[in-house]
Amino acid sequence: EVQLLESGGGLVQPGGSLRLSCAASGFTFSNYAMTWVRQAPGKGLEWVSTTSHTGGSTYYADSVKGRFTISRDNPKNTLYMQMNSLRAEDTAVYYCAKSPFDSWGQGTLVTVSS
Amino acid sequence: QAGLTQPPSVSKALRQTATLTCAGNSNNVGNQGAAWLQHHQGHPPKLLSYRNNTRPSGMSKRFSASRSGTTASLTITGLQPEDEADYYCSAWDSSLSVWVFGGGTKLTVL
């Protein structure tokens, strides 16, 4: 059974940083691209970033480009998202998802507020 | 990054059929098709279909997807109360190298 477990969310001040993790199990992690998707309060789903199965190719939404960095550690079966220069509009539940969006974690809440 | 266009809401009666639409362009929906996701608030999204009508194993056949040109559609037959949810389409945009999402359609089962 595929399992994805996000962690690392919490309350952070504007301009601060957080690192999200997504621990994967139940599938060959290194064979699949992985994606972060978020949902702000009262809003729809928003794609944030995707990494190829090797981590050699990464893609970002314009809203986070230059501030967020996606990475992965295949031997550790873990996906990461380093989030810097956080803004109030980054407040959301962040989900990790296995491509092609066929498995999702439960999400972790990031709140950016002073 | 412009998103895909979905109607904000659709209402249908119990046991009827609902068809949800998702409009894109030749670089996204018209290229590799769309994925459809069902989202009940407080739970993670669930994949219903990808690349137009490839269903994940175990997915109910009441859900079927199709595409005509640059518009994708999701048809849900025999509507049940548990089908009441938000539905999102998404597609890879080969020109921009980004995933684009629709704004979501809230389906109400009357």
mmCIF file with all atom_site columns, N, CA and C in Angstrom, chain B residues 53-105:
data_model
loop_
_atom_site.group_PDB
_atom_site.id
_atom_site.type_symbol
_atom_site.label_atom_id
_atom_site.label_alt_id
_atom_site.label_comp_id
_atom_site.label_asym_id
_atom_site.label_entity_id
_atom_site.label_seq_id
_atom_site.pdbx_PDB_ins_code
_atom_site.Cartn_x
_atom_site.Cartn_y
_atom_site.Cartn_z
_atom_site.occupancy
_atom_site.B_iso_or_equiv
_atom_site.pdbx_formal_charge
_atom_site.auth_seq_id
_atom_site.auth_comp_id
_atom_site.auth_asym_id
_atom_site.auth_atom_id
_atom_site.pdbx_PDB_model_num
ATOM 1   N N  . ASN B 1 53  ? -8.946  9.093  -19.934 1.00 0.00 ? 53  ASN B N  1
ATOM 2   C CA . ASN B 1 53  ? -9.861  8.115  -19.363 1.00 0.00 ? 53  ASN B CA 1
ATOM 3   C C  . ASN B 1 53  ? -9.144  6.858  -18.893 1.00 0.00 ? 53  ASN B C  1
ATOM 4   N N  . THR B 1 54  ? -7.990  7.050  -18.284 1.00 0.00 ? 54  THR B N  1
ATOM 5   C CA . THR B 1 54  ? -7.325  5.922  -17.651 1.00 0.00 ? 54  THR B CA 1
ATOM 6   C C  . THR B 1 54  ? -7.688  5.967  -16.179 1.00 0.00 ? 54  THR B C  1
ATOM 7   N N  . ARG B 1 55  ? -8.432  4.977  -15.738 1.00 0.00 ? 55  ARG B N  1
ATOM 8   C CA . ARG B 1 55  ? -8.885  4.975  -14.345 1.00 0.00 ? 55  ARG B CA 1
ATOM 9   C C  . ARG B 1 55  ? -7.885  4.234  -13.474 1.00 0.00 ? 55  ARG B C  1
ATOM 10  N N  . PRO B 1 56  ? -7.608  4.763  -12.272 1.00 0.00 ? 56  PRO B N  1
ATOM 11  C CA . PRO B 1 56  ? -6.812  3.977  -11.319 1.00 0.00 ? 56  PRO B CA 1
ATOM 12  C C  . PRO B 1 56  ? -7.547  2.672  -11.004 1.00 0.00 ? 56  PRO B C  1
ATOM 13  N N  . SER B 1 57  ? -6.819  1.659  -10.650 1.00 0.00 ? 57  SER B N  1
ATOM 14  C CA . SER B 1 57  ? -7.453  0.384  -10.337 1.00 0.00 ? 57  SER B CA 1
ATOM 15  C C  . SER B 1 57  ? -8.415  0.556  -9.172  1.00 0.00 ? 57  SER B C  1
ATOM 16  N N  . GLY B 1 58  ? -9.564  -0.055 -9.302  1.00 0.00 ? 58  GLY B N  1
ATOM 17  C CA . GLY B 1 58  ? -10.572 0.020  -8.257  1.00 0.00 ? 58  GLY B CA 1
ATOM 18  C C  . GLY B 1 58  ? -11.494 1.213  -8.356  1.00 0.00 ? 58  GLY B C  1
ATOM 19  N N  . MET B 1 59  ? -11.217 2.093  -9.293  1.00 0.00 ? 59  MET B N  1
ATOM 20  C CA . MET B 1 59  ? -12.060 3.285  -9.422  1.00 0.00 ? 59  MET B CA 1
ATOM 21  C C  . MET B 1 59  ? -13.398 2.899  -10.034 1.00 0.00 ? 59  MET B C  1
ATOM 22  N N  . SER B 1 60  ? -14.456 3.461  -9.496  1.00 0.00 ? 60  SER B N  1
ATOM 23  C CA . SER B 1 60  ? -15.800 3.149  -9.965  1.00 0.00 ? 60  SER B CA 1
ATOM 24  C C  . SER B 1 60  ? -15.985 3.517  -11.435 1.00 0.00 ? 60  SER B C  1
ATOM 25  N N  . LYS B 1 61  ? -16.668 2.652  -12.166 1.00 0.00 ? 61  LYS B N  1
ATOM 26  C CA . LYS B 1 61  ? -16.951 2.919  -13.578 1.00 0.00 ? 61  LYS B CA 1
ATOM 27  C C  . LYS B 1 61  ? -18.025 3.972  -13.741 1.00 0.00 ? 61  LYS B C  1
ATOM 28  N N  . ARG B 1 62  ? -18.585 4.455  -12.649 1.00 0.00 ? 62  ARG B N  1
ATOM 29  C CA . ARG B 1 62  ? -19.538 5.565  -12.760 1.00 0.00 ? 62  ARG B CA 1
ATOM 30  C C  . ARG B 1 62  ? -18.816 6.849  -13.176 1.00 0.00 ? 62  ARG B C  1
ATOM 31  N N  . PHE B 1 63  ? -17.503 6.859  -13.016 1.00 0.00 ? 63  PHE B N  1
ATOM 32  C CA . PHE B 1 63  ? -16.712 8.028  -13.400 1.00 0.00 ? 63  PHE B CA 1
ATOM 33  C C  . PHE B 1 63  ? -16.016 7.734  -14.732 1.00 0.00 ? 63  PHE B C  1
ATOM 34  N N  . SER B 1 64  ? -16.256 8.570  -15.724 1.00 0.00 ? 64  SER B N  1
ATOM 35  C CA . SER B 1 64  ? -15.563 8.405  -16.990 1.00 0.00 ? 64  SER B CA 1
ATOM 36  C C  . SER B 1 64  ? -15.169 9.764  -17.529 1.00 0.00 ? 64  SER B C  1
ATOM 37  N N  . ALA B 1 65  ? -14.007 9.796  -18.149 1.00 0.00 ? 65  ALA B N  1
ATOM 38  C CA . ALA B 1 65  ? -13.471 11.059 -18.653 1.00 0.00 ? 65  ALA B CA 1
ATOM 39  C C  . ALA B 1 65  ? -13.298 10.973 -20.157 1.00 0.00 ? 65  ALA B C  1
ATOM 40  N N  . SER B 1 66  ? -13.308 12.109 -20.804 1.00 0.00 ? 66  SER B N  1
ATOM 41  C CA . SER B 1 66  ? -13.112 12.181 -22.245 1.00 0.00 ? 66  SER B CA 1
ATOM 42  C C  . SER B 1 66  ? -12.516 13.536 -22.587 1.00 0.00 ? 66  SER B C  1
ATOM 43  N N  . ARG B 1 67  ? -12.177 13.686 -23.851 1.00 0.00 ? 67  ARG B N  1
ATOM 44  C CA . ARG B 1 67  ? -11.642 14.963 -24.322 1.00 0.00 ? 67  ARG B CA 1
ATOM 45  C C  . ARG B 1 67  ? -12.124 15.215 -25.745 1.00 0.00 ? 67  ARG B C  1
ATOM 46  N N  . SER B 1 68  ? -12.450 16.455 -25.998 1.00 0.00 ? 68  SER B N  1
ATOM 47  C CA . SER B 1 68  ? -12.754 16.881 -27.355 1.00 0.00 ? 68  SER B CA 1
ATOM 48  C C  . SER B 1 68  ? -11.948 18.140 -27.610 1.00 0.00 ? 68  SER B C  1
ATOM 49  N N  . GLY B 1 69  ? -10.932 18.011 -28.434 1.00 0.00 ? 69  GLY B N  1
ATOM 50  C CA . GLY B 1 69  ? -10.063 19.153 -28.696 1.00 0.00 ? 69  GLY B CA 1
ATOM 51  C C  . GLY B 1 69  ? -9.347  19.606 -27.439 1.00 0.00 ? 69  GLY B C  1
ATOM 52  N N  . THR B 1 70  ? -9.616  20.834 -27.034 1.00 0.00 ? 70  THR B N  1
ATOM 53  C CA . THR B 1 70  ? -8.931  21.385 -25.862 1.00 0.00 ? 70  THR B CA 1
ATOM 54  C C  . THR B 1 70  ? -9.843  21.433 -24.631 1.00 0.00 ? 70  THR B C  1
ATOM 55  N N  . THR B 1 71  ? -10.939 20.695 -24.667 1.00 0.00 ? 71  THR B N  1
ATOM 56  C CA . THR B 1 71  ? -11.850 20.626 -23.525 1.00 0.00 ? 71  THR B CA 1
ATOM 57  C C  . THR B 1 71  ? -11.974 19.191 -23.046 1.00 0.00 ? 71  THR B C  1
ATOM 58  N N  . ALA B 1 72  ? -11.721 19.013 -21.757 1.00 0.00 ? 72  ALA B N  1
ATOM 59  C CA . ALA B 1 72  ? -11.884 17.704 -21.126 1.00 0.00 ? 72  ALA B CA 1
ATOM 60  C C  . ALA B 1 72  ? -13.204 17.672 -20.381 1.00 0.00 ? 72  ALA B C  1
ATOM 61  N N  . SER B 1 73  ? -13.762 16.479 -20.249 1.00 0.00 ? 73  SER B N  1
ATOM 62  C CA . SER B 1 73  ? -15.027 16.319 -19.543 1.00 0.00 ? 73  SER B CA 1
ATOM 63  C C  . SER B 1 73  ? -14.965 15.134 -18.608 1.00 0.00 ? 73  SER B C  1
ATOM 64  N N  . LEU B 1 74  ? -15.655 15.239 -17.501 1.00 0.00 ? 74  LEU B N  1
ATOM 65  C CA . LEU B 1 74  ? -15.817 14.140 -16.538 1.00 0.00 ? 74  LEU B CA 1
ATOM 66  C C  . LEU B 1 74  ? -17.310 13.891 -16.402 1.00 0.00 ? 74  LEU B C  1
ATOM 67  N N  . THR B 1 75  ? -17.726 12.678 -16.675 1.00 0.00 ? 75  THR B N  1
ATOM 68  C CA . THR B 1 75  ? -19.129 12.313 -16.544 1.00 0.00 ? 75  THR B CA 1
ATOM 69  C C  . THR B 1 75  ? -19.296 11.366 -15.364 1.00 0.00 ? 75  THR B C  1
ATOM 70  N N  . ILE B 1 76  ? -20.237 11.709 -14.503 1.00 0.00 ? 76  ILE B N  1
ATOM 71  C CA . ILE B 1 76  ? -20.527 10.885 -13.339 1.00 0.00 ? 76  ILE B CA 1
ATOM 72  C C  . ILE B 1 76  ? -21.975 10.411 -13.464 1.00 0.00 ? 76  ILE B C  1
ATOM 73  N N  . THR B 1 77  ? -22.153 9.109  -13.571 1.00 0.00 ? 77  THR B N  1
ATOM 74  C CA . THR B 1 77  ? -23.498 8.565  -13.722 1.00 0.00 ? 77  THR B CA 1
ATOM 75  C C  . THR B 1 77  ? -24.030 8.059  -12.389 1.00 0.00 ? 77  THR B C  1
ATOM 76  N N  . GLY B 1 78  ? -25.345 7.947  -12.294 1.00 0.00 ? 78  GLY B N  1
ATOM 77  C CA . GLY B 1 78  ? -25.970 7.421  -11.098 1.00 0.00 ? 78  GLY B CA 1
ATOM 78  C C  . GLY B 1 78  ? -25.524 8.154  -9.846  1.00 0.00 ? 78  GLY B C  1
ATOM 79  N N  . LEU B 1 79  ? -25.655 9.475  -9.831  1.00 0.00 ? 79  LEU B N  1
ATOM 80  C CA . LEU B 1 79  ? -25.134 10.292 -8.741  1.00 0.00 ? 79  LEU B CA 1
ATOM 81  C C  . LEU B 1 79  ? -25.580 9.789  -7.371  1.00 0.00 ? 79  LEU B C  1
ATOM 82  N N  . GLN B 1 80  ? -24.614 9.749  -6.459  1.00 0.00 ? 80  GLN B N  1
ATOM 83  C CA . GLN B 1 80  ? -24.831 9.328  -5.074  1.00 0.00 ? 80  GLN B CA 1
ATOM 84  C C  . GLN B 1 80  ? -24.511 10.486 -4.136  1.00 0.00 ? 80  GLN B C  1
ATOM 85  N N  . PRO B 1 81  ? -25.038 10.464 -2.930  1.00 0.00 ? 81  PRO B N  1
ATOM 86  C CA . PRO B 1 81  ? -24.728 11.555 -1.989  1.00 0.00 ? 81  PRO B CA 1
ATOM 87  C C  . PRO B 1 81  ? -23.229 11.747 -1.777  1.00 0.00 ? 81  PRO B C  1
ATOM 88  N N  . GLU B 1 82  ? -22.479 10.658 -1.779  1.00 0.00 ? 82  GLU B N  1
ATOM 89  C CA . GLU B 1 82  ? -21.032 10.766 -1.532  1.00 0.00 ? 82  GLU B CA 1
ATOM 90  C C  . GLU B 1 82  ? -20.264 11.382 -2.711  1.00 0.00 ? 82  GLU B C  1
ATOM 91  N N  . ASP B 1 83  ? -20.948 11.566 -3.828  1.00 0.00 ? 83  ASP B N  1
ATOM 92  C CA . ASP B 1 83  ? -20.295 12.216 -4.962  1.00 0.00 ? 83  ASP B CA 1
ATOM 93  C C  . ASP B 1 83  ? -20.234 13.732 -4.774  1.00 0.00 ? 83  ASP B C  1
ATOM 94  N N  . GLU B 1 84  ? -20.951 14.238 -3.795  1.00 0.00 ? 84  GLU B N  1
ATOM 95  C CA . GLU B 1 84  ? -20.922 15.683 -3.518  1.00 0.00 ? 84  GLU B CA 1
ATOM 96  C C  . GLU B 1 84  ? -19.524 16.051 -3.028  1.00 0.00 ? 84  GLU B C  1
ATOM 97  N N  . ALA B 1 85  ? -18.828 16.856 -3.816  1.00 0.00 ? 85  ALA B N  1
ATOM 98  C CA . ALA B 1 85  ? -17.422 17.173 -3.543  1.00 0.00 ? 85  ALA B CA 1
ATOM 99  C C  . ALA B 1 85  ? -16.969 18.267 -4.514  1.00 0.00 ? 85  ALA B C  1
ATOM 100 N N  . ASP B 1 86  ? -15.722 18.663 -4.366  1.00 0.00 ? 86  ASP B N  1
ATOM 101 C CA . ASP B 1 86  ? -15.087 19.550 -5.334  1.00 0.00 ? 86  ASP B CA 1
ATOM 102 C C  . ASP B 1 86  ? -14.318 18.696 -6.336  1.00 0.00 ? 86  ASP B C  1
ATOM 103 N N  . TYR B 1 87  ? -14.416 19.049 -7.600  1.00 0.00 ? 87  TYR B N  1
ATOM 104 C CA . TYR B 1 87  ? -13.740 18.307 -8.654  1.00 0.00 ? 87  TYR B CA 1
ATOM 105 C C  . TYR B 1 87  ? -12.789 19.239 -9.395  1.00 0.00 ? 87  TYR B C  1
ATOM 106 N N  . TYR B 1 88  ? -11.559 18.772 -9.539  1.00 0.00 ? 88  TYR B N  1
ATOM 107 C CA . TYR B 1 88  ? -10.516 19.562 -10.197 1.00 0.00 ? 88  TYR B CA 1
ATOM 108 C C  . TYR B 1 88  ? -9.972  18.820 -11.411 1.00 0.00 ? 88  TYR B C  1
ATOM 109 N N  . CYS B 1 89  ? -9.678  19.573 -12.452 1.00 0.00 ? 89  CYS B N  1
ATOM 110 C CA . CYS B 1 89  ? -8.933  19.021 -13.565 1.00 0.00 ? 89  CYS B CA 1
ATOM 111 C C  . CYS B 1 89  ? -7.529  19.608 -13.528 1.00 0.00 ? 89  CYS B C  1
ATOM 112 N N  . SER B 1 90  ? -6.595  18.864 -14.096 1.00 0.00 ? 90  SER B N  1
ATOM 113 C CA . SER B 1 90  ? -5.217  19.326 -14.144 1.00 0.00 ? 90  SER B CA 1
ATOM 114 C C  . SER B 1 90  ? -4.562  18.762 -15.389 1.00 0.00 ? 90  SER B C  1
ATOM 115 N N  . ALA B 1 91  ? -3.629  19.510 -15.939 1.00 0.00 ? 91  ALA B N  1
ATOM 116 C CA . ALA B 1 91  ? -2.918  19.051 -17.132 1.00 0.00 ? 91  ALA B CA 1
ATOM 117 C C  . ALA B 1 91  ? -1.511  19.616 -17.148 1.00 0.00 ? 91  ALA B C  1
ATOM 118 N N  . TRP B 1 92  ? -0.601  18.868 -17.729 1.00 0.00 ? 92  TRP B N  1
ATOM 119 C CA . TRP B 1 92  ? 0.775   19.341 -17.912 1.00 0.00 ? 92  TRP B CA 1
ATOM 120 C C  . TRP B 1 92  ? 0.790   20.273 -19.116 1.00 0.00 ? 92  TRP B C  1
ATOM 121 N N  . ASP B 1 93  ? 1.352   21.452 -18.934 1.00 0.00 ? 93  ASP B N  1
ATOM 122 C CA . ASP B 1 93  ? 1.490   22.396 -20.033 1.00 0.00 ? 93  ASP B CA 1
ATOM 123 C C  . ASP B 1 93  ? 2.887   22.251 -20.617 1.00 0.00 ? 93  ASP B C  1
ATOM 124 N N  . SER B 1 94  ? 2.948   21.695 -21.812 1.00 0.00 ? 94  SER B N  1
ATOM 125 C CA . SER B 1 94  ? 4.241   21.384 -22.414 1.00 0.00 ? 94  SER B CA 1
ATOM 126 C C  . SER B 1 94  ? 4.987   22.630 -22.874 1.00 0.00 ? 94  SER B C  1
ATOM 127 N N  . SER B 1 95  ? 4.280   23.717 -23.061 1.00 0.00 ? 95  SER B N  1
ATOM 128 C CA . SER B 1 95  ? 4.931   24.963 -23.468 1.00 0.00 ? 95  SER B CA 1
ATOM 129 C C  . SER B 1 95  ? 5.571   25.665 -22.283 1.00 0.00 ? 95  SER B C  1
ATOM 130 N N  . LEU B 1 96  ? 4.895   25.662 -21.153 1.00 0.00 ? 96  LEU B N  1
ATOM 131 C CA . LEU B 1 96  ? 5.369   26.364 -19.957 1.00 0.00 ? 96  LEU B CA 1
ATOM 132 C C  . LEU B 1 96  ? 6.128   25.450 -19.004 1.00 0.00 ? 96  LEU B C  1
ATOM 133 N N  . SER B 1 97  ? 6.052   24.132 -19.216 1.00 0.00 ? 97  SER B N  1
ATOM 134 C CA . SER B 1 97  ? 6.647   23.145 -18.305 1.00 0.00 ? 97  SER B CA 1
ATOM 135 C C  . SER B 1 97  ? 6.132   23.335 -16.881 1.00 0.00 ? 97  SER B C  1
ATOM 136 N N  . VAL B 1 98  ? 4.814   23.420 -16.755 1.00 0.00 ? 98  VAL B N  1
ATOM 137 C CA . VAL B 1 98  ? 4.170   23.532 -15.459 1.00 0.00 ? 98  VAL B CA 1
ATOM 138 C C  . VAL B 1 98  ? 2.892   22.689 -15.486 1.00 0.00 ? 98  VAL B C  1
ATOM 139 N N  . TRP B 1 99  ? 2.438   22.305 -14.300 1.00 0.00 ? 99  TRP B N  1
ATOM 140 C CA . TRP B 1 99  ? 1.115   21.720 -14.187 1.00 0.00 ? 99  TRP B CA 1
ATOM 141 C C  . TRP B 1 99  ? 0.132   22.883 -13.997 1.00 0.00 ? 99  TRP B C  1
ATOM 142 N N  . VAL B 1 100 ? -0.973  22.837 -14.686 1.00 0.00 ? 100 VAL B N  1
ATOM 143 C CA . VAL B 1 100 ? -2.013  23.835 -14.492 1.00 0.00 ? 100 VAL B CA 1
ATOM 144 C C  . VAL B 1 100 ? -3.257  23.135 -13.941 1.00 0.00 ? 100 VAL B C  1
ATOM 145 N N  . PHE B 1 101 ? -3.923  23.822 -13.038 1.00 0.00 ? 101 PHE B N  1
ATOM 146 C CA . PHE B 1 101 ? -5.140  23.299 -12.430 1.00 0.00 ? 101 PHE B CA 1
ATOM 147 C C  . PHE B 1 101 ? -6.311  24.184 -12.824 1.00 0.00 ? 101 PHE B C  1
ATOM 148 N N  . GLY B 1 102 ? -7.486  23.588 -12.855 1.00 0.00 ? 102 GLY B N  1
ATOM 149 C CA . GLY B 1 102 ? -8.698  24.370 -12.941 1.00 0.00 ? 102 GLY B CA 1
ATOM 150 C C  . GLY B 1 102 ? -9.058  24.905 -11.569 1.00 0.00 ? 102 GLY B C  1
ATOM 151 N N  . GLY B 1 103 ? -9.985  25.859 -11.542 1.00 0.00 ? 103 GLY B N  1
ATOM 152 C CA . GLY B 1 103 ? -10.391 26.440 -10.273 1.00 0.00 ? 103 GLY B CA 1
ATOM 153 C C  . GLY B 1 103 ? -11.291 25.541 -9.449  1.00 0.00 ? 103 GLY B C  1
ATOM 154 N N  . GLY B 1 104 ? -11.727 24.435 -10.041 1.00 0.00 ? 104 GLY B N  1
ATOM 155 C CA . GLY B 1 104 ? -12.568 23.485 -9.323  1.00 0.00 ? 104 GLY B CA 1
ATOM 156 C C  . GLY B 1 104 ? -14.051 23.715 -9.565  1.00 0.00 ? 104 GLY B C  1
ATOM 157 N N  . THR B 1 105 ? -14.795 22.620 -9.562  1.00 0.00 ? 105 THR B N  1
ATOM 158 C CA . THR B 1 105 ? -16.258 22.664 -9.664  1.00 0.00 ? 105 THR B CA 1
ATOM 159 C C  . THR B 1 105 ? -16.840 22.011 -8.431  1.00 0.00 ? 105 THR B C  1
#
